[in-house]
Short mmCIF file of C-alpha atoms and ligand atoms in Angstrom, two decimals:
data_model
loop_
_atom_site.label_atom_id
_atom_site.label_comp_id
_atom_site.label_asym_id
_atom_site.label_seq_id
_atom_site.Cartn_x
_atom_site.Cartn_y
_atom_site.Cartn_z
CA MET A 1 -21.76 -29.80 -9.42
CA GLU A 2 -23.02 -30.52 -5.94
CA SER A 3 -20.55 -33.34 -5.41
CA ARG A 4 -17.62 -31.23 -6.57
CA LYS A 5 -18.59 -28.60 -4.05
CA GLU A 6 -18.72 -31.25 -1.34
CA ASP A 7 -15.25 -32.40 -2.31
CA ALA A 8 -13.83 -28.94 -1.91
CA ARG A 9 -14.98 -28.68 1.68
CA ARG A 10 -12.72 -29.59 4.50
CA MET A 11 -13.01 -29.97 8.24
CA VAL A 12 -12.07 -26.92 10.26
CA SER A 13 -11.55 -27.30 14.02
CA VAL A 14 -11.41 -24.27 16.25
CA THR A 15 -11.40 -23.67 19.96
CA ILE A 16 -14.09 -21.04 20.13
CA ASN A 17 -14.84 -19.36 23.44
CA GLY A 18 -12.96 -22.21 25.11
CA GLU A 19 -14.97 -24.94 23.41
CA MET A 20 -13.69 -27.31 20.68
CA ARG A 21 -15.96 -26.99 17.64
CA GLN A 22 -15.73 -28.41 14.14
CA GLY A 23 -17.42 -27.70 10.86
CA LEU A 24 -17.02 -28.11 7.13
CA ALA A 25 -15.89 -25.10 5.14
CA GLU A 26 -14.96 -24.41 1.56
CA PRO A 27 -11.53 -22.74 1.33
CA ARG A 28 -13.25 -19.53 0.23
CA THR A 29 -15.54 -19.40 3.25
CA LEU A 30 -14.66 -16.41 5.37
CA LEU A 31 -14.24 -16.87 9.08
CA ALA A 32 -17.14 -14.50 9.88
CA TYR A 33 -19.56 -16.67 7.90
CA PHE A 34 -18.15 -19.89 9.34
CA ILE A 35 -18.72 -18.53 12.85
CA ARG A 36 -22.23 -17.27 12.07
CA GLU A 37 -23.62 -19.88 9.74
CA THR A 38 -21.72 -23.08 10.43
CA LEU A 39 -21.16 -22.69 14.16
CA GLY A 40 -24.39 -20.72 14.70
CA LEU A 41 -22.83 -17.93 16.73
CA THR A 42 -24.51 -14.86 15.29
CA GLY A 43 -23.15 -12.35 17.77
CA THR A 44 -20.34 -11.59 15.34
CA HIS A 45 -21.78 -9.14 12.82
CA VAL A 46 -20.97 -8.53 9.19
CA GLY A 47 -21.27 -4.83 8.46
CA CYS A 48 -19.36 -3.74 5.38
CA ASP A 49 -17.82 -7.03 4.26
CA THR A 50 -15.00 -4.90 2.79
CA THR A 51 -12.51 -4.79 5.70
CA SER A 52 -13.57 -1.30 6.73
CA CYS A 53 -15.96 -1.34 9.68
CA GLY A 54 -14.71 -3.86 12.27
CA ALA A 55 -18.21 -5.11 13.17
CA CYS A 56 -16.86 -8.61 12.46
CA THR A 57 -13.97 -8.32 14.93
CA VAL A 58 -13.10 -11.53 16.81
CA LEU A 59 -10.00 -12.52 18.74
CA PHE A 60 -7.74 -14.80 16.71
CA ASP A 61 -5.21 -16.36 19.12
CA GLY A 62 -5.95 -13.42 21.40
CA GLU A 63 -5.51 -10.65 18.80
CA PRO A 64 -8.48 -8.73 17.41
CA VAL A 65 -8.87 -9.19 13.64
CA LYS A 66 -11.55 -8.57 11.02
CA SER A 67 -13.10 -12.00 10.56
CA CYS A 68 -14.55 -11.03 7.16
CA THR A 69 -10.93 -10.86 5.96
CA VAL A 70 -9.64 -14.18 7.28
CA LEU A 71 -10.44 -17.54 5.72
CA ALA A 72 -12.10 -20.14 7.94
CA VAL A 73 -9.42 -22.63 6.87
CA GLN A 74 -6.77 -20.27 8.23
CA ALA A 75 -8.38 -20.58 11.65
CA ASP A 76 -8.07 -24.37 11.68
CA GLN A 77 -6.45 -25.46 14.99
CA HIS A 78 -6.50 -21.89 16.29
CA GLN A 79 -8.26 -20.19 19.15
CA ILE A 80 -11.15 -17.83 18.44
CA ASP A 81 -13.07 -15.68 20.89
CA THR A 82 -16.34 -13.98 20.08
CA VAL A 83 -18.75 -11.74 21.95
CA GLU A 84 -20.72 -14.81 23.12
CA GLY A 85 -17.74 -15.80 25.27
CA LEU A 86 -17.68 -12.60 27.28
CA GLU A 87 -20.41 -13.19 29.84
CA THR A 88 -19.95 -15.86 32.48
CA ASP A 89 -22.84 -17.50 34.37
CA ASN A 90 -25.28 -14.83 33.21
CA VAL A 91 -23.05 -12.08 34.53
CA LEU A 92 -22.00 -9.54 31.94
CA HIS A 93 -18.30 -8.88 31.37
CA PRO A 94 -17.30 -5.55 32.96
CA LEU A 95 -16.96 -4.07 29.47
CA GLN A 96 -20.47 -5.19 28.51
CA GLN A 97 -21.82 -3.75 31.76
CA ALA A 98 -19.94 -0.50 31.18
CA PHE A 99 -21.32 -0.17 27.63
CA TRP A 100 -24.80 -0.62 29.13
CA ASP A 101 -24.22 1.82 32.00
CA ASN A 102 -22.67 4.52 29.80
CA HIS A 103 -24.98 4.24 26.79
CA GLY A 104 -22.04 2.99 24.74
CA LEU A 105 -24.47 1.61 22.18
CA GLN A 106 -27.57 2.71 20.34
CA CYS A 107 -28.48 0.29 17.52
CA GLY A 108 -25.85 -2.14 18.81
CA PHE A 109 -24.62 -3.29 15.43
CA CYS A 110 -21.01 -2.26 16.01
CA THR A 111 -21.02 -3.39 19.64
CA PRO A 112 -19.73 -6.98 19.34
CA GLY A 113 -16.72 -5.74 17.39
CA MET A 114 -16.18 -2.78 19.71
CA LEU A 115 -16.27 -5.10 22.70
CA MET A 116 -13.79 -7.60 21.27
CA THR A 117 -11.37 -4.83 20.31
CA SER A 118 -11.72 -3.27 23.77
CA VAL A 119 -11.21 -6.60 25.55
CA ALA A 120 -7.87 -7.02 23.79
CA LEU A 121 -6.99 -3.36 24.35
CA LEU A 122 -7.50 -3.58 28.12
CA GLN A 123 -5.59 -6.86 28.32
CA LYS A 124 -2.53 -5.20 26.77
CA ASN A 125 -3.00 -1.83 28.41
CA PRO A 126 -5.18 -1.94 31.53
CA HIS A 127 -5.11 1.86 32.02
CA PRO A 128 -5.38 3.44 28.60
CA THR A 129 -5.59 7.20 28.16
CA GLU A 130 -8.46 8.66 26.14
CA SER A 131 -6.11 9.03 23.17
CA GLU A 132 -4.95 5.42 23.46
CA ILE A 133 -8.57 4.27 23.53
CA ARG A 134 -9.46 6.36 20.49
CA HIS A 135 -6.48 5.03 18.54
CA GLY A 136 -7.19 1.52 19.80
CA ILE A 137 -10.75 1.48 18.44
CA SER A 138 -9.93 3.33 15.23
CA GLY A 139 -10.59 0.18 13.18
CA ASN A 140 -14.15 -0.07 14.50
CA LEU A 141 -16.78 2.24 13.04
CA CYS A 142 -19.93 3.29 14.86
CA ARG A 143 -22.62 5.14 12.94
CA CYS A 144 -24.75 5.99 15.97
CA THR A 145 -22.99 7.08 19.13
CA GLY A 146 -20.36 9.54 17.99
CA TYR A 147 -17.91 7.44 20.02
CA VAL A 148 -17.99 9.66 23.11
CA ASN A 149 -19.96 7.18 25.20
CA ILE A 150 -17.97 4.25 23.86
CA VAL A 151 -14.76 5.89 25.06
CA LYS A 152 -16.46 6.65 28.38
CA ALA A 153 -17.57 3.03 28.71
CA ILE A 154 -14.10 1.64 28.05
CA THR A 155 -12.60 4.08 30.56
CA ASP A 156 -15.24 3.10 33.12
CA ALA A 157 -14.56 -0.61 32.57
CA SER A 158 -10.82 -0.07 32.92
CA HIS A 159 -11.40 1.47 36.36
CA LYS A 160 -13.75 -1.30 37.48
CA MET A 161 -11.56 -4.11 36.17
CA GLN A 162 -8.66 -2.66 38.09
CA LYS A 163 -10.66 -3.15 41.31
CA GLU A 164 -11.84 -6.67 40.49
CA PRO A 165 -9.75 -8.24 37.73
CA ALA A 166 -12.05 -10.25 35.48
CA GLU A 167 -11.33 -13.42 33.56
CA VAL A 168 -11.67 -13.19 29.82
CA MET B 1 -19.21 -11.52 -0.50
CA PHE B 2 -17.15 -14.53 -1.49
CA PRO B 3 -14.05 -14.99 -3.55
CA SER B 4 -14.24 -17.32 -6.53
CA ALA B 5 -13.49 -20.91 -5.57
CA PHE B 6 -9.87 -21.89 -5.16
CA GLU B 7 -7.74 -24.67 -3.76
CA TYR B 8 -5.98 -23.91 -0.50
CA TYR B 9 -2.60 -25.16 0.68
CA ALA B 10 -0.79 -24.35 3.90
CA PRO B 11 2.73 -25.70 3.38
CA LYS B 12 5.04 -26.00 6.36
CA THR B 13 8.36 -25.51 4.54
CA LEU B 14 9.71 -23.32 1.75
CA ASP B 15 10.47 -26.49 -0.23
CA GLU B 16 6.79 -27.37 -0.23
CA VAL B 17 6.01 -23.80 -1.32
CA TYR B 18 8.42 -24.16 -4.26
CA GLY B 19 6.82 -27.48 -5.19
CA LEU B 20 3.36 -25.89 -5.28
CA LEU B 21 4.62 -22.87 -7.22
CA ALA B 22 6.26 -25.19 -9.76
CA GLN B 23 3.06 -27.19 -10.09
CA TYR B 24 0.60 -24.30 -10.41
CA GLY B 25 2.71 -21.47 -11.85
CA ASP B 26 0.90 -18.18 -12.17
CA GLU B 27 -2.50 -19.72 -11.36
CA ALA B 28 -1.30 -19.68 -7.76
CA LYS B 29 -1.01 -16.74 -5.41
CA ILE B 30 0.84 -16.54 -2.14
CA LEU B 31 -1.29 -15.62 0.86
CA ALA B 32 0.49 -13.80 3.69
CA GLY B 33 -1.65 -11.59 5.97
CA GLY B 34 -4.43 -11.52 3.42
CA GLN B 35 -5.27 -7.88 4.10
CA SER B 36 -4.81 -6.80 0.49
CA LEU B 37 -5.33 -10.08 -1.36
CA LEU B 38 -8.56 -11.26 0.33
CA PRO B 39 -10.40 -7.92 -0.14
CA MET B 40 -9.39 -8.00 -3.82
CA MET B 41 -10.56 -11.59 -4.17
CA LYS B 42 -13.87 -10.75 -2.51
CA LEU B 43 -14.37 -7.95 -5.02
CA ARG B 44 -13.31 -10.43 -7.73
CA LEU B 45 -10.50 -8.12 -8.76
CA ALA B 46 -8.30 -11.17 -8.26
CA ALA B 47 -9.34 -14.79 -8.79
CA PRO B 48 -6.36 -17.11 -8.31
CA SER B 49 -7.32 -20.77 -8.56
CA VAL B 50 -4.79 -21.78 -5.91
CA LEU B 51 -3.82 -20.04 -2.68
CA ILE B 52 -0.55 -20.94 -0.99
CA ASP B 53 -0.78 -19.75 2.60
CA ILE B 54 2.77 -19.14 3.83
CA GLY B 55 1.60 -18.24 7.34
CA SER B 56 3.09 -21.43 8.81
CA LEU B 57 6.67 -20.59 7.80
CA GLY B 58 7.66 -19.56 11.30
CA HIS B 59 11.24 -18.61 10.45
CA LEU B 60 9.94 -15.72 8.35
CA SER B 61 8.20 -14.00 11.25
CA SER B 62 11.17 -12.76 13.20
CA ALA B 63 14.05 -10.33 12.83
CA THR B 64 17.77 -10.60 13.48
CA GLU B 65 19.96 -7.60 14.18
CA THR B 66 23.70 -7.74 13.48
CA ALA B 67 26.51 -5.19 13.20
CA GLU B 68 25.70 -4.89 9.49
CA GLY B 69 22.03 -4.29 9.78
CA LEU B 70 18.56 -5.57 10.51
CA SER B 71 17.13 -8.54 8.66
CA MET B 72 13.36 -8.80 8.92
CA GLY B 73 11.33 -11.85 7.94
CA ALA B 74 8.74 -11.13 5.26
CA LEU B 75 5.95 -12.44 7.50
CA MET B 76 6.51 -9.95 10.30
CA ARG B 77 3.18 -8.33 11.00
CA HIS B 78 2.78 -4.56 11.05
CA LYS B 79 1.76 -4.85 14.71
CA THR B 80 4.91 -6.76 15.68
CA ILE B 81 7.08 -4.07 14.13
CA GLU B 82 5.02 -1.34 15.83
CA THR B 83 5.74 -2.88 19.23
CA SER B 84 9.39 -3.84 18.62
CA HIS B 85 12.25 -1.65 19.64
CA TRP B 86 15.28 -1.24 17.41
CA PRO B 87 16.98 1.99 18.52
CA HIS B 88 19.15 2.15 15.36
CA TYR B 89 16.09 2.10 13.12
CA PRO B 90 13.60 4.56 14.63
CA LEU B 91 11.77 5.01 11.33
CA LEU B 92 10.22 1.53 11.60
CA ARG B 93 8.39 2.33 14.79
CA GLU B 94 7.48 5.79 13.53
CA THR B 95 5.85 4.35 10.43
CA ALA B 96 4.02 1.24 11.62
CA PRO B 97 1.23 2.97 13.62
CA TRP B 98 0.21 4.89 10.46
CA ILE B 99 -0.61 1.76 8.49
CA ALA B 100 -4.31 1.00 8.17
CA ASP B 101 -5.97 0.40 11.58
CA PRO B 102 -5.04 -1.77 14.58
CA LEU B 103 -7.11 -4.72 13.35
CA VAL B 104 -5.53 -4.79 9.90
CA ARG B 105 -2.09 -4.31 11.49
CA ASN B 106 -2.65 -7.47 13.54
CA ARG B 107 -2.64 -9.53 10.33
CA GLY B 108 -0.95 -7.61 7.54
CA THR B 109 2.75 -8.32 6.93
CA ILE B 110 5.68 -6.21 5.78
CA GLY B 111 6.48 -8.64 2.96
CA GLY B 112 2.87 -8.65 1.76
CA SER B 113 2.87 -4.89 1.72
CA LEU B 114 6.03 -4.71 -0.43
CA ALA B 115 4.89 -7.51 -2.76
CA HIS B 116 1.55 -5.77 -3.25
CA ALA B 117 3.49 -2.63 -4.34
CA ASP B 118 0.79 -0.05 -3.81
CA PRO B 119 2.41 3.33 -4.60
CA ALA B 120 0.70 4.79 -1.52
CA ALA B 121 1.91 2.07 0.87
CA ASP B 122 3.68 3.31 3.97
CA TRP B 123 6.33 0.55 4.16
CA GLY B 124 7.41 1.29 0.60
CA ALA B 125 8.25 4.89 1.48
CA ALA B 126 9.89 4.06 4.81
CA LEU B 127 12.03 1.19 3.55
CA LEU B 128 13.23 3.20 0.56
CA ALA B 129 14.32 5.94 2.95
CA LEU B 130 16.20 3.28 4.92
CA GLY B 131 17.97 2.04 1.79
CA ALA B 132 16.56 -1.47 2.27
CA SER B 133 17.08 -4.42 0.00
CA VAL B 134 15.01 -7.56 -0.38
CA GLN B 135 15.92 -11.23 -0.41
CA ILE B 136 14.01 -13.29 -2.93
CA GLU B 137 14.15 -17.06 -2.96
CA SER B 138 13.12 -19.79 -5.34
CA ARG B 139 14.05 -23.43 -5.64
CA ASP B 140 17.05 -22.58 -7.82
CA ARG B 141 18.46 -19.41 -6.39
CA ILE B 142 18.53 -16.72 -3.77
CA ARG B 143 18.82 -13.20 -5.06
CA HIS B 144 19.20 -9.83 -3.38
CA MET B 145 17.98 -6.63 -4.87
CA ALA B 146 17.73 -2.99 -3.87
CA LEU B 147 14.12 -2.23 -2.97
CA GLU B 148 14.14 0.50 -5.58
CA GLU B 149 14.67 -2.10 -8.32
CA PHE B 150 12.09 -4.41 -6.76
CA PHE B 151 9.33 -1.85 -7.37
CA VAL B 152 8.84 -2.01 -11.12
CA ASP B 153 5.54 -0.27 -11.68
CA LEU B 154 2.08 0.27 -10.23
CA TYR B 155 1.29 -2.94 -8.26
CA THR B 156 4.15 -4.63 -10.10
CA THR B 157 7.39 -5.99 -8.64
CA ALA B 158 10.41 -7.87 -9.89
CA LEU B 159 9.04 -11.09 -8.30
CA GLU B 160 8.67 -13.95 -10.74
CA PRO B 161 5.83 -16.46 -10.33
CA GLN B 162 8.05 -19.14 -8.77
CA GLU B 163 9.65 -16.73 -6.27
CA VAL B 164 8.98 -15.84 -2.65
CA LEU B 165 10.01 -12.64 -0.93
CA THR B 166 11.67 -13.96 2.21
CA ARG B 167 13.52 -11.12 3.95
CA ILE B 168 13.93 -7.38 4.04
CA VAL B 169 17.41 -6.17 4.96
CA ILE B 170 18.15 -2.68 6.27
CA PRO B 171 21.79 -1.57 6.45
CA VAL B 172 23.01 -0.14 9.74
CA PRO B 173 22.90 3.67 9.71
CA ALA B 174 26.09 5.73 9.29
CA THR B 175 26.04 7.13 12.82
CA ALA B 176 24.35 6.32 16.11
CA ALA B 177 22.67 9.77 16.10
CA THR B 178 19.87 8.65 13.81
CA PHE B 179 16.53 10.40 13.90
CA ALA B 180 13.37 9.70 11.96
CA ARG B 181 9.86 10.89 11.26
CA TYR B 182 6.94 9.54 9.28
CA LEU B 183 4.39 12.15 8.26
CA LYS B 184 1.18 11.15 6.59
CA LEU B 185 -1.89 12.96 5.37
CA GLU B 186 -5.00 10.78 5.40
CA ARG B 187 -8.57 11.70 4.54
CA LYS B 188 -9.73 9.59 7.45
CA VAL B 189 -8.08 7.42 10.07
CA GLY B 190 -6.79 4.16 8.62
CA ASP B 191 -6.86 5.24 5.00
CA PHE B 192 -4.05 5.07 2.49
CA ALA B 193 -1.91 8.19 2.22
CA VAL B 194 -2.88 11.28 0.27
CA VAL B 195 0.83 11.87 0.73
CA GLY B 196 3.29 10.15 3.05
CA VAL B 197 6.85 11.27 3.75
CA ALA B 198 9.43 9.08 5.51
CA ILE B 199 12.57 10.79 6.74
CA THR B 200 15.65 9.32 8.36
CA VAL B 201 18.74 11.40 9.10
CA SER B 202 22.03 10.34 10.67
CA LEU B 203 24.10 13.19 12.07
CA ALA B 204 27.83 13.39 12.71
CA ILE B 205 29.05 14.72 16.06
CA ASP B 206 29.33 18.27 14.68
CA GLY B 207 25.76 18.19 13.39
CA THR B 208 26.48 17.70 9.72
CA VAL B 209 24.31 15.23 7.91
CA ALA B 210 26.22 11.99 7.44
CA GLN B 211 23.35 10.16 5.77
CA ALA B 212 19.82 11.06 4.73
CA GLY B 213 16.92 9.02 3.42
CA ILE B 214 13.63 10.43 2.17
CA GLY B 215 10.90 8.13 0.89
CA MET B 216 7.52 9.19 -0.39
CA ALA B 217 4.15 7.48 -0.59
CA ALA B 218 1.61 8.45 -3.27
CA MET B 219 4.03 10.85 -4.95
CA SER B 220 4.65 8.63 -7.97
CA GLY B 221 3.43 5.46 -9.69
CA VAL B 222 5.72 3.49 -7.40
CA PRO B 223 6.95 4.13 -3.87
CA PHE B 224 9.58 6.75 -4.43
CA ALA B 225 12.97 7.80 -3.01
CA ALA B 226 13.76 11.51 -3.24
CA HIS B 227 17.44 11.15 -4.09
CA GLN B 228 18.03 14.74 -5.20
CA THR B 229 16.77 16.04 -1.92
CA GLU B 230 18.80 13.45 0.00
CA SER B 231 21.98 14.57 -1.75
CA LEU B 232 21.27 18.23 -0.94
CA LEU B 233 21.34 17.28 2.74
CA VAL B 234 24.43 15.11 2.93
CA GLY B 235 27.62 16.78 4.17
CA ARG B 236 25.86 19.94 5.27
CA GLN B 237 24.90 21.34 8.63
CA LEU B 238 21.22 20.84 9.38
CA THR B 239 19.88 24.40 9.77
CA PRO B 240 16.48 26.06 9.24
CA ALA B 241 17.80 27.60 6.00
CA LEU B 242 18.90 24.24 4.63
CA ILE B 243 15.58 22.70 5.65
CA LYS B 244 13.72 25.39 3.66
CA GLU B 245 15.88 24.73 0.64
CA VAL B 246 15.49 20.95 0.66
CA SER B 247 11.75 21.03 1.28
CA GLU B 248 11.34 23.09 -1.90
CA SER B 249 13.41 20.52 -3.72
CA ALA B 250 11.38 17.62 -2.32
CA SER B 251 8.13 19.08 -3.61
CA GLN B 252 9.60 19.15 -7.12
CA GLU B 253 10.63 15.50 -7.06
CA GLY B 254 8.21 12.73 -7.87
CA ASP B 255 5.36 12.74 -10.29
CA PRO B 256 2.08 12.75 -8.34
CA GLU B 257 -1.23 12.24 -10.07
CA SER B 258 -4.44 14.06 -9.34
CA ASP B 259 -6.95 11.56 -8.03
CA ARG B 260 -9.86 11.32 -5.61
CA ARG B 261 -7.48 11.82 -2.69
CA GLY B 262 -6.17 15.16 -3.95
CA SER B 263 -4.73 17.15 -6.83
CA ALA B 264 -1.11 16.80 -7.91
CA GLU B 265 -0.51 20.39 -6.80
CA TYR B 266 -1.88 19.71 -3.33
CA LYS B 267 0.27 16.61 -2.99
CA ARG B 268 3.40 18.53 -3.96
CA SER B 269 2.58 21.25 -1.42
CA MET B 270 2.04 18.71 1.31
CA ALA B 271 5.30 16.95 0.48
CA ARG B 272 7.06 20.29 0.97
CA VAL B 273 5.27 20.93 4.26
CA PHE B 274 6.04 17.43 5.54
CA VAL B 275 9.73 17.51 4.63
CA GLU B 276 10.08 20.90 6.32
CA ARG B 277 8.11 19.81 9.37
CA GLY B 278 9.85 16.46 9.75
CA LEU B 279 13.36 17.86 9.39
CA SER B 280 12.57 20.74 11.77
CA GLN B 281 11.40 18.27 14.39
CA ILE B 282 14.57 16.24 13.88
CA LEU B 283 16.72 19.37 14.24
CA GLN B 284 14.94 20.23 17.47
CA GLN B 285 15.33 16.72 18.79
CA TRP B 286 19.04 16.75 17.98
CA GLU B 287 19.49 20.15 19.64
CA SER B 288 17.81 18.93 22.79
CA THR B 289 20.16 15.93 22.96
CA GLN B 290 23.08 18.37 22.60
CA SER B 291 22.03 20.66 25.44
CA ALA B 292 21.17 17.76 27.75
C1 FAD C 301 -8.86 -1.19 5.41
C2 FAD C 301 -7.42 -1.27 4.98
C3 FAD C 301 -6.61 -0.16 5.10
C4 FAD C 301 -5.28 -0.22 4.72
N1 FAD C 301 -4.52 0.89 4.87
C5 FAD C 301 -3.21 0.84 4.56
C6 FAD C 301 -2.38 1.98 4.77
O1 FAD C 301 -2.83 3.02 5.27
N2 FAD C 301 -1.07 1.90 4.41
C7 FAD C 301 -0.53 0.75 3.89
O2 FAD C 301 0.66 0.73 3.60
N3 FAD C 301 -1.29 -0.35 3.71
C8 FAD C 301 -2.60 -0.33 4.03
N4 FAD C 301 -3.37 -1.45 3.84
C9 FAD C 301 -2.76 -2.67 3.26
C10 FAD C 301 -2.14 -3.54 4.35
O3 FAD C 301 -0.95 -2.92 4.82
C11 FAD C 301 -1.78 -4.96 3.88
O4 FAD C 301 -1.45 -5.68 5.03
C12 FAD C 301 -0.64 -5.10 2.93
O5 FAD C 301 -0.79 -4.29 1.79
C13 FAD C 301 -0.53 -6.52 2.40
O6 FAD C 301 0.07 -7.37 3.34
P1 FAD C 301 -0.53 -8.81 3.62
O7 FAD C 301 0.44 -9.53 4.46
O8 FAD C 301 -1.88 -8.64 4.14
O9 FAD C 301 -0.47 -9.44 2.16
P2 FAD C 301 -1.53 -10.33 1.33
O10 FAD C 301 -2.81 -9.61 1.20
O11 FAD C 301 -1.56 -11.70 1.85
O12 FAD C 301 -0.76 -10.34 -0.08
C14 FAD C 301 -0.64 -9.19 -0.89
C15 FAD C 301 0.07 -9.55 -2.20
O13 FAD C 301 1.43 -9.87 -1.98
C16 FAD C 301 1.74 -11.20 -2.37
N5 FAD C 301 2.65 -11.71 -1.33
C17 FAD C 301 2.47 -11.60 0.01
N6 FAD C 301 3.54 -12.06 0.68
C18 FAD C 301 4.43 -12.46 -0.25
C19 FAD C 301 5.75 -13.02 -0.18
N7 FAD C 301 6.36 -13.22 1.00
N8 FAD C 301 6.39 -13.32 -1.34
C20 FAD C 301 5.78 -13.10 -2.54
N9 FAD C 301 4.54 -12.57 -2.67
C21 FAD C 301 3.88 -12.25 -1.55
C22 FAD C 301 0.40 -11.91 -2.45
O14 FAD C 301 0.44 -12.97 -3.36
C23 FAD C 301 -0.51 -10.78 -2.88
O15 FAD C 301 -0.40 -10.58 -4.27
C24 FAD C 301 -4.73 -1.43 4.21
C25 FAD C 301 -5.54 -2.56 4.10
C26 FAD C 301 -6.87 -2.49 4.48
C27 FAD C 301 -7.72 -3.71 4.35
S1 FES C 302 -17.67 -6.67 8.13
FE1 FES C 302 -15.59 -7.07 8.41
S2 FES C 302 -14.75 -5.11 8.52
FE2 FES C 302 -16.82 -4.66 8.10
S1 FES C 303 -24.37 1.67 18.07
FE1 FES C 303 -25.14 1.71 16.07
S2 FES C 303 -23.34 1.48 14.91
FE2 FES C 303 -22.57 1.70 16.87
#
């Protein structure tokens, strides 16, 4: 049995947070688990595992997707960005700082997904209205904050990033 | 949660897809955006032993517009359609933002949605209203079929195991004055429709209805076109009185089931409200273009 399982695995290469990484994955391995367990980046969370909550959101070629609903083999030769890639040289990304400053998190479980969705949102639309933010994060559930402070944080970050454009 | 084990192929050409389909038959499933199939496989509601990922077939991810109509590749993602601009086909852009949530829309495809044939799917309703047809290809033949014939039953289409849905073709509307609305009742953001109503209306210069399309989500066992109501509209002047009349008719069409999203009676009422609301908004929009 063990050898058959080995046979089914294949090499998956991704550019994750700018770095080339490789690992073996069965075709049925979901990207979220490949990122967490094979590549050891546990910032990406698995909440519902049923495509509902968005805690597992990562950027796939720049677009936020639910990594529990993508196969690792589909990510082969693609670019992935996770929450670990946001800070540079121990300085938080403006969105991370804004979530901190505005109490945009309580337990923090939804935060990695919220951040990745917001990063992509602000790249496409640097000055979103409150309604655009609320629609933009509608695939990410938060069971703690009631969203008000998350929306505040994203608005705050959009103002600050306008002053000093940050690299993502 | 993991799907059962399967073999994975990512062919680069349709010919390779046909080869794999010939080899594996109905053990194989096509994988497009994966936003319906992978959740079902994780819940073990589906357990194909082979997945054929058609995501690398680049020519199926774009659209071409001609004088006859709009031909959309089956792999166009919901998000791409949401952010595209085809002034002759306003219903597409009206509908796309109502599908699931932004994350699912970044991966899910229009072809996957039709092939999945959920009676509550938003594309089903919208594309029926638009009178769309589908192009289906296999190694031996290309066939075209009205979307209405493509939807056979609950989660069942006319696709045969060796076939691929390649394109969706929408005929050009009768007049340039084409207006559209998609109205959807959801229990929560991102959910499937309790009821969805897609409306497209093309008006002649004097304000009579030259062409009308009304599609409904979750009002029948398949996505459903309200032909009786459409025919009540055509050739007549769009007025508040006519709108009242046709919205009553719309609520009597279809065959909704009571389920956890709502009773059949509630769904019929909401269909009436949505047809009335959508057409009233269209009338207003047309009037404002007239006075401008
Ligand atoms: C949380 C959530 C909420 C959702 N909400 C909505 C909603 O509100 N409204 C709505 O309409 N949809 C909704 N969906 C479904 C979503 O729109 C899917 O994207 C869509 O149903 C399937 O498209 P896909 O590309 O992901 O197809 P896949 O999941 O890859 O495939 C679906 C089926 O179609 C077959 N298939 C796919 N492409 C082809 C092809 N070209 N030729 C032949 N067969 C093919 C596959 O074999 C499979 O059986 C939701 C999904 C999720 C996860
Ligand atoms: S863990 Fe992926 S959507 Fe909830
Ligand atoms: S902070 Fe707890 S789920 Fe969002």
